[in-house]
């Protein structure tokens, strides 16, 4: 059926070329059925626009300006990369705008790149708004050239024009537009400058596309042609491209429907730059793998010989020995630099701007390092003060509600099912509002401030040498330090890490060895009561921390080498920070809150049913293996709810100093608490959560056994 | 010479780099291809990263990467200033 449809598509496509108007009515009916399938139709949007650009160019700011607070943040299925989408109203109807994650190029090996590729492949993007940093045209235009190869209508937005002017740059917008063959707008998005022009242009495009069939949206504003050789490569590259392109045209069916975005030439260029076949594009066009394989075969058995082989194609068998940069990348970079040279004029300023002076101060190690340490400490202090405040304020504010629910519970006989259920609700409400929500607000706020001001990457650079001892990149310091306060914000802050592997390592460290402030306090109390040795307890924690970090780094093969762009220092706008915090908080109400309330009810039932008492029967075994009683094991299990609640269970047991030392160490190195578990689930999925739990249990048991063997009986 | 040998203030031209595939791709993404001119801003103490300025942007490169990037000094300072 699918094949038939595709064939019909292909045929009508040919007909259209030959007979022009004759097939128009025919195609319109086909388009209608197709449109009902697509996302844009379901949501009532008349077209889809993707905001694409490199990191830190201000895409999100433009997104917020266009769509306001109505935007939704979501993780693209199967990834942890956040994307935002929202609607922009125009007289012709509403336009769906998708903010893609920042990417440097369409061929980088990052999760962000994969998500952006997928959006371009799957979301029927009718137009791209390519946001670029005016200060760094040459590097930004690299991505622009790649996007132009996709043949999707494009508007170029030169953002951060004020900073470019500060540097003494003057950009000839007219000739840039002529060279690229696309409309070019200038903006200072952070101050809302240039927004009107962009809005007018989107409205104009929407008006036009309303009456146009989706695959024929040649918008009048785009009736411009790029400079002749803009997207042409050198002759040897073009020869390879030609061969590839003709094979692609023979193999890949000309399906114009769903994936009309990728012209054969773009696919051919893609193949020249990708040496892995696990990309989404190969799922969309499975035939491409065939093309590559047959090409490689012909090359290696000599059926085909490239004259002047330049060893710069990703699939080339001759490339294995050495891997010089891909030729297309080099040529594109050169072209982007040439264009930048043509349109940018420098008039060097005699004095440094205020921003440049601050940057110079911060980027000089002797002055920057102390300043950044101070900023980090102040940020942490702010977060923890807010948490302390919330811990007293929230229970006070929720007291009337909690009392009312408790009174309601008293109407039922104690121990009855409704009583247990209802009395679990206040606990389920207090935990999320007392700990989780304030944590999320404060951490998101500080993170947004550090991100938007450009301080975050500078802190990472400063810490790089320390963190490399743990085989982690410099950015890892932020979540780890936060974890010593509360581990939940730490898990959230792992988002600042560059790749999934290092995020996993840091999350595991947070979930298992790192003690939060509350745990540290209560552990000290327990140790004092029983005369347990804090040295042994925290010695074990430190040993596990270092071993776990290094083992995981080895096992996950983390790439901890720092390559980081340091953005300019900026004064963050409170509005921008506010919108960021608010949009990210949505997840709390949608996911965290319901799960916490349900889990709290579940645990209450478990405790009341007396299921945990069974553990006391394990006394003989647990004494032998771990040197502690069965009930102490119950305390280890309680860490699932809140690690700091666990040592309190111990306080009710008659323990020797040795028992208390072992039991507390086992508690300090066991399963993550509920808020952390939920965040791990949310950020990484249940498979990772199960792995964390298994690792935690193994570590806890190992620590118990080891200490039982090592510690003398006192 | 490698990037590690360059001193703060030096302007160098990237010659070649021999790194892992993904690290190399990230370097290309940031415009650090053979032939690119870069100015060394500073080198962080305690085996910290090297800060570079390329096309008006600052980049931080870890020390272990920097020693695998071969560079040559810019022939004349003037030529480099013009860009």
mmCIF file with all atom_site columns, N, CA, C and O in Angstrom, chain B residues 41-82:
data_model
loop_
_atom_site.group_PDB
_atom_site.id
_atom_site.type_symbol
_atom_site.label_atom_id
_atom_site.label_alt_id
_atom_site.label_comp_id
_atom_site.label_asym_id
_atom_site.label_entity_id
_atom_site.label_seq_id
_atom_site.pdbx_PDB_ins_code
_atom_site.Cartn_x
_atom_site.Cartn_y
_atom_site.Cartn_z
_atom_site.occupancy
_atom_site.B_iso_or_equiv
_atom_site.pdbx_formal_charge
_atom_site.auth_seq_id
_atom_site.auth_comp_id
_atom_site.auth_asym_id
_atom_site.auth_atom_id
_atom_site.pdbx_PDB_model_num
ATOM 1   N N  . UNK B 1 41 ? 44.688 33.535 24.210 1.00 0.00 ? 41 UNK B N  1
ATOM 2   C CA . UNK B 1 41 ? 44.336 34.527 25.231 1.00 0.00 ? 41 UNK B CA 1
ATOM 3   C C  . UNK B 1 41 ? 45.113 34.238 26.506 1.00 0.00 ? 41 UNK B C  1
ATOM 4   O O  . UNK B 1 41 ? 45.803 35.094 27.037 1.00 0.00 ? 41 UNK B O  1
ATOM 5   N N  . UNK B 1 42 ? 44.995 33.029 27.020 1.00 0.00 ? 42 UNK B N  1
ATOM 6   C CA . UNK B 1 42 ? 45.735 32.683 28.222 1.00 0.00 ? 42 UNK B CA 1
ATOM 7   C C  . UNK B 1 42 ? 45.763 31.183 28.396 1.00 0.00 ? 42 UNK B C  1
ATOM 8   O O  . UNK B 1 42 ? 45.076 30.444 27.687 1.00 0.00 ? 42 UNK B O  1
ATOM 9   N N  . UNK B 1 43 ? 46.569 30.750 29.350 1.00 0.00 ? 43 UNK B N  1
ATOM 10  C CA . UNK B 1 43 ? 46.634 29.335 29.644 1.00 0.00 ? 43 UNK B CA 1
ATOM 11  C C  . UNK B 1 43 ? 46.375 29.194 31.137 1.00 0.00 ? 43 UNK B C  1
ATOM 12  O O  . UNK B 1 43 ? 47.022 29.828 31.953 1.00 0.00 ? 43 UNK B O  1
ATOM 13  N N  . UNK B 1 44 ? 45.364 28.417 31.487 1.00 0.00 ? 44 UNK B N  1
ATOM 14  C CA . UNK B 1 44 ? 44.972 28.323 32.895 1.00 0.00 ? 44 UNK B CA 1
ATOM 15  C C  . UNK B 1 44 ? 45.996 27.527 33.704 1.00 0.00 ? 44 UNK B C  1
ATOM 16  O O  . UNK B 1 44 ? 46.577 26.573 33.197 1.00 0.00 ? 44 UNK B O  1
ATOM 17  N N  . UNK B 1 45 ? 46.200 27.943 34.955 1.00 0.00 ? 45 UNK B N  1
ATOM 18  C CA . UNK B 1 45 ? 47.190 27.244 35.793 1.00 0.00 ? 45 UNK B CA 1
ATOM 19  C C  . UNK B 1 45 ? 46.707 25.835 36.166 1.00 0.00 ? 45 UNK B C  1
ATOM 20  O O  . UNK B 1 45 ? 45.560 25.480 35.881 1.00 0.00 ? 45 UNK B O  1
ATOM 21  N N  . UNK B 1 46 ? 47.535 25.064 36.813 1.00 0.00 ? 46 UNK B N  1
ATOM 22  C CA . UNK B 1 46 ? 47.239 23.703 37.263 1.00 0.00 ? 46 UNK B CA 1
ATOM 23  C C  . UNK B 1 46 ? 46.779 22.818 36.105 1.00 0.00 ? 46 UNK B C  1
ATOM 24  O O  . UNK B 1 46 ? 45.757 22.155 36.186 1.00 0.00 ? 46 UNK B O  1
ATOM 25  N N  . UNK B 1 47 ? 47.521 22.844 35.017 1.00 0.00 ? 47 UNK B N  1
ATOM 26  C CA . UNK B 1 47 ? 47.177 22.029 33.848 1.00 0.00 ? 47 UNK B CA 1
ATOM 27  C C  . UNK B 1 47 ? 45.754 22.291 33.355 1.00 0.00 ? 47 UNK B C  1
ATOM 28  O O  . UNK B 1 47 ? 45.059 21.380 32.917 1.00 0.00 ? 47 UNK B O  1
ATOM 29  N N  . UNK B 1 48 ? 45.318 23.507 33.474 1.00 0.00 ? 48 UNK B N  1
ATOM 30  C CA . UNK B 1 48 ? 43.982 23.882 33.015 1.00 0.00 ? 48 UNK B CA 1
ATOM 31  C C  . UNK B 1 48 ? 43.963 24.098 31.516 1.00 0.00 ? 48 UNK B C  1
ATOM 32  O O  . UNK B 1 48 ? 44.977 23.924 30.835 1.00 0.00 ? 48 UNK B O  1
ATOM 33  N N  . UNK B 1 49 ? 42.797 24.477 30.983 1.00 0.00 ? 49 UNK B N  1
ATOM 34  C CA . UNK B 1 49 ? 42.664 24.627 29.533 1.00 0.00 ? 49 UNK B CA 1
ATOM 35  C C  . UNK B 1 49 ? 43.364 25.870 28.977 1.00 0.00 ? 49 UNK B C  1
ATOM 36  O O  . UNK B 1 49 ? 43.778 26.748 29.722 1.00 0.00 ? 49 UNK B O  1
ATOM 37  N N  . UNK B 1 50 ? 43.469 25.898 27.650 1.00 0.00 ? 50 UNK B N  1
ATOM 38  C CA . UNK B 1 50 ? 44.017 27.047 26.926 1.00 0.00 ? 50 UNK B CA 1
ATOM 39  C C  . UNK B 1 50 ? 42.826 27.835 26.368 1.00 0.00 ? 50 UNK B C  1
ATOM 40  O O  . UNK B 1 50 ? 41.903 27.240 25.826 1.00 0.00 ? 50 UNK B O  1
ATOM 41  N N  . UNK B 1 51 ? 42.855 29.134 26.525 1.00 0.00 ? 51 UNK B N  1
ATOM 42  C CA . UNK B 1 51 ? 41.797 29.965 25.937 1.00 0.00 ? 51 UNK B CA 1
ATOM 43  C C  . UNK B 1 51 ? 42.288 30.563 24.621 1.00 0.00 ? 51 UNK B C  1
ATOM 44  O O  . UNK B 1 51 ? 43.386 31.122 24.571 1.00 0.00 ? 51 UNK B O  1
ATOM 45  N N  . UNK B 1 52 ? 41.453 30.444 23.580 1.00 0.00 ? 52 UNK B N  1
ATOM 46  C CA . UNK B 1 52 ? 41.822 30.944 22.260 1.00 0.00 ? 52 UNK B CA 1
ATOM 47  C C  . UNK B 1 52 ? 40.778 31.928 21.778 1.00 0.00 ? 52 UNK B C  1
ATOM 48  O O  . UNK B 1 52 ? 39.621 31.848 22.180 1.00 0.00 ? 52 UNK B O  1
ATOM 49  N N  . UNK B 1 53 ? 41.196 32.824 20.888 1.00 0.00 ? 53 UNK B N  1
ATOM 50  C CA . UNK B 1 53 ? 40.198 33.642 20.219 1.00 0.00 ? 53 UNK B CA 1
ATOM 51  C C  . UNK B 1 53 ? 40.224 33.318 18.736 1.00 0.00 ? 53 UNK B C  1
ATOM 52  O O  . UNK B 1 53 ? 41.262 33.409 18.095 1.00 0.00 ? 53 UNK B O  1
ATOM 53  N N  . UNK B 1 54 ? 39.090 32.862 18.230 1.00 0.00 ? 54 UNK B N  1
ATOM 54  C CA . UNK B 1 54 ? 38.974 32.528 16.815 1.00 0.00 ? 54 UNK B CA 1
ATOM 55  C C  . UNK B 1 54 ? 37.743 33.249 16.277 1.00 0.00 ? 54 UNK B C  1
ATOM 56  O O  . UNK B 1 54 ? 36.665 33.112 16.851 1.00 0.00 ? 54 UNK B O  1
ATOM 57  N N  . UNK B 1 55 ? 37.900 33.997 15.213 1.00 0.00 ? 55 UNK B N  1
ATOM 58  C CA . UNK B 1 55 ? 36.763 34.709 14.613 1.00 0.00 ? 55 UNK B CA 1
ATOM 59  C C  . UNK B 1 55 ? 35.909 35.424 15.661 1.00 0.00 ? 55 UNK B C  1
ATOM 60  O O  . UNK B 1 55 ? 34.689 35.190 15.744 1.00 0.00 ? 55 UNK B O  1
ATOM 61  N N  . UNK B 1 56 ? 36.511 36.202 16.518 1.00 0.00 ? 56 UNK B N  1
ATOM 62  C CA . UNK B 1 56 ? 35.762 36.977 17.518 1.00 0.00 ? 56 UNK B CA 1
ATOM 63  C C  . UNK B 1 56 ? 35.126 36.174 18.640 1.00 0.00 ? 56 UNK B C  1
ATOM 64  O O  . UNK B 1 56 ? 34.319 36.694 19.394 1.00 0.00 ? 56 UNK B O  1
ATOM 65  N N  . UNK B 1 57 ? 35.384 34.882 18.726 1.00 0.00 ? 57 UNK B N  1
ATOM 66  C CA . UNK B 1 57 ? 34.803 34.104 19.817 1.00 0.00 ? 57 UNK B CA 1
ATOM 67  C C  . UNK B 1 57 ? 35.922 33.491 20.643 1.00 0.00 ? 57 UNK B C  1
ATOM 68  O O  . UNK B 1 57 ? 36.960 33.133 20.107 1.00 0.00 ? 57 UNK B O  1
ATOM 69  N N  . UNK B 1 58 ? 35.661 33.330 21.949 1.00 0.00 ? 58 UNK B N  1
ATOM 70  C CA . UNK B 1 58 ? 36.646 32.659 22.792 1.00 0.00 ? 58 UNK B CA 1
ATOM 71  C C  . UNK B 1 58 ? 36.315 31.178 22.865 1.00 0.00 ? 58 UNK B C  1
ATOM 72  O O  . UNK B 1 58 ? 35.156 30.803 23.002 1.00 0.00 ? 58 UNK B O  1
ATOM 73  N N  . UNK B 1 59 ? 37.343 30.365 22.787 1.00 0.00 ? 59 UNK B N  1
ATOM 74  C CA . UNK B 1 59 ? 37.174 28.924 22.918 1.00 0.00 ? 59 UNK B CA 1
ATOM 75  C C  . UNK B 1 59 ? 38.119 28.428 23.997 1.00 0.00 ? 59 UNK B C  1
ATOM 76  O O  . UNK B 1 59 ? 39.230 28.919 24.134 1.00 0.00 ? 59 UNK B O  1
ATOM 77  N N  . UNK B 1 60 ? 37.647 27.444 24.784 1.00 0.00 ? 60 UNK B N  1
ATOM 78  C CA . UNK B 1 60 ? 38.533 26.814 25.754 1.00 0.00 ? 60 UNK B CA 1
ATOM 79  C C  . UNK B 1 60 ? 38.847 25.418 25.249 1.00 0.00 ? 60 UNK B C  1
ATOM 80  O O  . UNK B 1 60 ? 37.960 24.670 24.865 1.00 0.00 ? 60 UNK B O  1
ATOM 81  N N  . UNK B 1 61 ? 40.136 25.077 25.210 1.00 0.00 ? 61 UNK B N  1
ATOM 82  C CA . UNK B 1 61 ? 40.565 23.774 24.726 1.00 0.00 ? 61 UNK B CA 1
ATOM 83  C C  . UNK B 1 61 ? 41.345 23.092 25.844 1.00 0.00 ? 61 UNK B C  1
ATOM 84  O O  . UNK B 1 61 ? 42.291 23.672 26.374 1.00 0.00 ? 61 UNK B O  1
ATOM 85  N N  . UNK B 1 62 ? 40.922 21.892 26.219 1.00 0.00 ? 62 UNK B N  1
ATOM 86  C CA . UNK B 1 62 ? 41.619 21.143 27.264 1.00 0.00 ? 62 UNK B CA 1
ATOM 87  C C  . UNK B 1 62 ? 43.079 20.924 26.898 1.00 0.00 ? 62 UNK B C  1
ATOM 88  O O  . UNK B 1 62 ? 43.439 20.832 25.721 1.00 0.00 ? 62 UNK B O  1
ATOM 89  N N  . UNK B 1 63 ? 43.926 20.861 27.932 1.00 0.00 ? 63 UNK B N  1
ATOM 90  C CA . UNK B 1 63 ? 45.363 20.788 27.692 1.00 0.00 ? 63 UNK B CA 1
ATOM 91  C C  . UNK B 1 63 ? 45.775 19.541 26.908 1.00 0.00 ? 63 UNK B C  1
ATOM 92  O O  . UNK B 1 63 ? 46.645 19.573 26.063 1.00 0.00 ? 63 UNK B O  1
ATOM 93  N N  . UNK B 1 64 ? 45.104 18.414 27.214 1.00 0.00 ? 64 UNK B N  1
ATOM 94  C CA . UNK B 1 64 ? 45.508 17.193 26.531 1.00 0.00 ? 64 UNK B CA 1
ATOM 95  C C  . UNK B 1 64 ? 45.165 17.238 25.046 1.00 0.00 ? 64 UNK B C  1
ATOM 96  O O  . UNK B 1 64 ? 45.794 16.595 24.227 1.00 0.00 ? 64 UNK B O  1
ATOM 97  N N  . UNK B 1 65 ? 44.117 18.018 24.722 1.00 0.00 ? 65 UNK B N  1
ATOM 98  C CA . UNK B 1 65 ? 43.798 18.201 23.302 1.00 0.00 ? 65 UNK B CA 1
ATOM 99  C C  . UNK B 1 65 ? 44.788 19.156 22.668 1.00 0.00 ? 65 UNK B C  1
ATOM 100 O O  . UNK B 1 65 ? 45.260 18.937 21.558 1.00 0.00 ? 65 UNK B O  1
ATOM 101 N N  . UNK B 1 66 ? 45.098 20.227 23.416 1.00 0.00 ? 66 UNK B N  1
ATOM 102 C CA . UNK B 1 66 ? 45.943 21.283 22.865 1.00 0.00 ? 66 UNK B CA 1
ATOM 103 C C  . UNK B 1 66 ? 47.293 20.738 22.430 1.00 0.00 ? 66 UNK B C  1
ATOM 104 O O  . UNK B 1 66 ? 47.866 21.175 21.432 1.00 0.00 ? 66 UNK B O  1
ATOM 105 N N  . UNK B 1 67 ? 47.808 19.740 23.180 1.00 0.00 ? 67 UNK B N  1
ATOM 106 C CA . UNK B 1 67 ? 49.140 19.262 22.816 1.00 0.00 ? 67 UNK B CA 1
ATOM 107 C C  . UNK B 1 67 ? 49.104 18.361 21.584 1.00 0.00 ? 67 UNK B C  1
ATOM 108 O O  . UNK B 1 67 ? 50.133 17.985 21.054 1.00 0.00 ? 67 UNK B O  1
ATOM 109 N N  . UNK B 1 68 ? 47.891 18.034 21.130 1.00 0.00 ? 68 UNK B N  1
ATOM 110 C CA . UNK B 1 68 ? 47.801 17.240 19.909 1.00 0.00 ? 68 UNK B CA 1
ATOM 111 C C  . UNK B 1 68 ? 47.460 18.100 18.694 1.00 0.00 ? 68 UNK B C  1
ATOM 112 O O  . UNK B 1 68 ? 47.216 17.580 17.617 1.00 0.00 ? 68 UNK B O  1
ATOM 113 N N  . UNK B 1 69 ? 47.358 19.402 18.893 1.00 0.00 ? 69 UNK B N  1
ATOM 114 C CA . UNK B 1 69 ? 47.051 20.284 17.770 1.00 0.00 ? 69 UNK B CA 1
ATOM 115 C C  . UNK B 1 69 ? 48.336 20.975 17.345 1.00 0.00 ? 69 UNK B C  1
ATOM 116 O O  . UNK B 1 69 ? 48.922 21.740 18.119 1.00 0.00 ? 69 UNK B O  1
ATOM 117 N N  . UNK B 1 70 ? 48.792 20.692 16.131 1.00 0.00 ? 70 UNK B N  1
ATOM 118 C CA . UNK B 1 70 ? 50.027 21.311 15.654 1.00 0.00 ? 70 UNK B CA 1
ATOM 119 C C  . UNK B 1 70 ? 49.713 22.669 15.047 1.00 0.00 ? 70 UNK B C  1
ATOM 120 O O  . UNK B 1 70 ? 48.759 22.811 14.277 1.00 0.00 ? 70 UNK B O  1
ATOM 121 N N  . UNK B 1 71 ? 50.526 23.653 15.404 1.00 0.00 ? 71 UNK B N  1
ATOM 122 C CA . UNK B 1 71 ? 50.324 24.997 14.877 1.00 0.00 ? 71 UNK B CA 1
ATOM 123 C C  . UNK B 1 71 ? 51.659 25.557 14.413 1.00 0.00 ? 71 UNK B C  1
ATOM 124 O O  . UNK B 1 71 ? 52.714 25.011 14.731 1.00 0.00 ? 71 UNK B O  1
ATOM 125 N N  . UNK B 1 72 ? 51.579 26.630 13.615 1.00 0.00 ? 72 UNK B N  1
ATOM 126 C CA . UNK B 1 72 ? 52.810 27.354 13.315 1.00 0.00 ? 72 UNK B CA 1
ATOM 127 C C  . UNK B 1 72 ? 52.553 28.827 13.606 1.00 0.00 ? 72 UNK B C  1
ATOM 128 O O  . UNK B 1 72 ? 51.408 29.284 13.517 1.00 0.00 ? 72 UNK B O  1
ATOM 129 N N  . UNK B 1 73 ? 53.616 29.544 13.987 1.00 0.00 ? 73 UNK B N  1
ATOM 130 C CA . UNK B 1 73 ? 53.399 30.954 14.294 1.00 0.00 ? 73 UNK B CA 1
ATOM 131 C C  . UNK B 1 73 ? 52.992 31.698 13.032 1.00 0.00 ? 73 UNK B C  1
ATOM 132 O O  . UNK B 1 73 ? 53.390 31.315 11.923 1.00 0.00 ? 73 UNK B O  1
ATOM 133 N N  . UNK B 1 74 ? 52.227 32.743 13.200 1.00 0.00 ? 74 UNK B N  1
ATOM 134 C CA . UNK B 1 74 ? 51.813 33.543 12.065 1.00 0.00 ? 74 UNK B CA 1
ATOM 135 C C  . UNK B 1 74 ? 53.049 34.252 11.515 1.00 0.00 ? 74 UNK B C  1
ATOM 136 O O  . UNK B 1 74 ? 53.833 34.815 12.276 1.00 0.00 ? 74 UNK B O  1
ATOM 137 N N  . UNK B 1 75 ? 53.269 34.197 10.188 1.00 0.00 ? 75 UNK B N  1
ATOM 138 C CA . UNK B 1 75 ? 54.507 34.726 9.623  1.00 0.00 ? 75 UNK B CA 1
ATOM 139 C C  . UNK B 1 75 ? 54.811 36.162 10.044 1.00 0.00 ? 75 UNK B C  1
ATOM 140 O O  . UNK B 1 75 ? 55.864 36.433 10.611 1.00 0.00 ? 75 UNK B O  1
ATOM 141 N N  . UNK B 1 76 ? 53.895 37.077 9.771  1.00 0.00 ? 76 UNK B N  1
ATOM 142 C CA . UNK B 1 76 ? 54.135 38.442 10.245 1.00 0.00 ? 76 UNK B CA 1
ATOM 143 C C  . UNK B 1 76 ? 52.900 38.904 10.989 1.00 0.00 ? 76 UNK B C  1
ATOM 144 O O  . UNK B 1 76 ? 51.789 38.565 10.610 1.00 0.00 ? 76 UNK B O  1
ATOM 145 N N  . UNK B 1 77 ? 53.132 39.646 12.020 1.00 0.00 ? 77 UNK B N  1
ATOM 146 C CA . UNK B 1 77 ? 52.016 40.089 12.854 1.00 0.00 ? 77 UNK B CA 1
ATOM 147 C C  . UNK B 1 77 ? 51.020 40.883 12.017 1.00 0.00 ? 77 UNK B C  1
ATOM 148 O O  . UNK B 1 77 ? 49.821 40.725 12.161 1.00 0.00 ? 77 UNK B O  1
ATOM 149 N N  . UNK B 1 78 ? 51.537 41.702 11.102 1.00 0.00 ? 78 UNK B N  1
ATOM 150 C CA . UNK B 1 78 ? 50.667 42.552 10.287 1.00 0.00 ? 78 UNK B CA 1
ATOM 151 C C  . UNK B 1 78 ? 49.677 41.736 9.468  1.00 0.00 ? 78 UNK B C  1
ATOM 152 O O  . UNK B 1 78 ? 48.495 42.009 9.439  1.00 0.00 ? 78 UNK B O  1
ATOM 153 N N  . UNK B 1 79 ? 50.214 40.704 8.849  1.00 0.00 ? 79 UNK B N  1
ATOM 154 C CA . UNK B 1 79 ? 49.395 39.867 7.981  1.00 0.00 ? 79 UNK B CA 1
ATOM 155 C C  . UNK B 1 79 ? 48.216 39.298 8.765  1.00 0.00 ? 79 UNK B C  1
ATOM 156 O O  . UNK B 1 79 ? 47.122 39.142 8.264  1.00 0.00 ? 79 UNK B O  1
ATOM 157 N N  . UNK B 1 80 ? 48.496 38.980 10.032 1.00 0.00 ? 80 UNK B N  1
ATOM 158 C CA . UNK B 1 80 ? 47.459 38.391 10.856 1.00 0.00 ? 80 UNK B CA 1
ATOM 159 C C  . UNK B 1 80 ? 46.435 39.420 11.279 1.00 0.00 ? 80 UNK B C  1
ATOM 160 O O  . UNK B 1 80 ? 45.259 39.129 11.395 1.00 0.00 ? 80 UNK B O  1
ATOM 161 N N  . UNK B 1 81 ? 46.905 40.625 11.534 1.00 0.00 ? 81 UNK B N  1
ATOM 162 C CA . UNK B 1 81 ? 45.983 41.664 11.987 1.00 0.00 ? 81 UNK B CA 1
ATOM 163 C C  . UNK B 1 81 ? 44.900 41.928 10.955 1.00 0.00 ? 81 UNK B C  1
ATOM 164 O O  . UNK B 1 81 ? 43.769 42.198 11.268 1.00 0.00 ? 81 UNK B O  1
ATOM 165 N N  . UNK B 1 82 ? 45.313 41.832 9.679  1.00 0.00 ? 82 UNK B N  1
ATOM 166 C CA . UNK B 1 82 ? 44.349 42.172 8.621  1.00 0.00 ? 82 UNK B CA 1
ATOM 167 C C  . UNK B 1 82 ? 43.202 41.179 8.532  1.00 0.00 ? 82 UNK B C  1
ATOM 168 O O  . UNK B 1 82 ? 42.087 41.550 8.261  1.00 0.00 ? 82 UNK B O  1
#
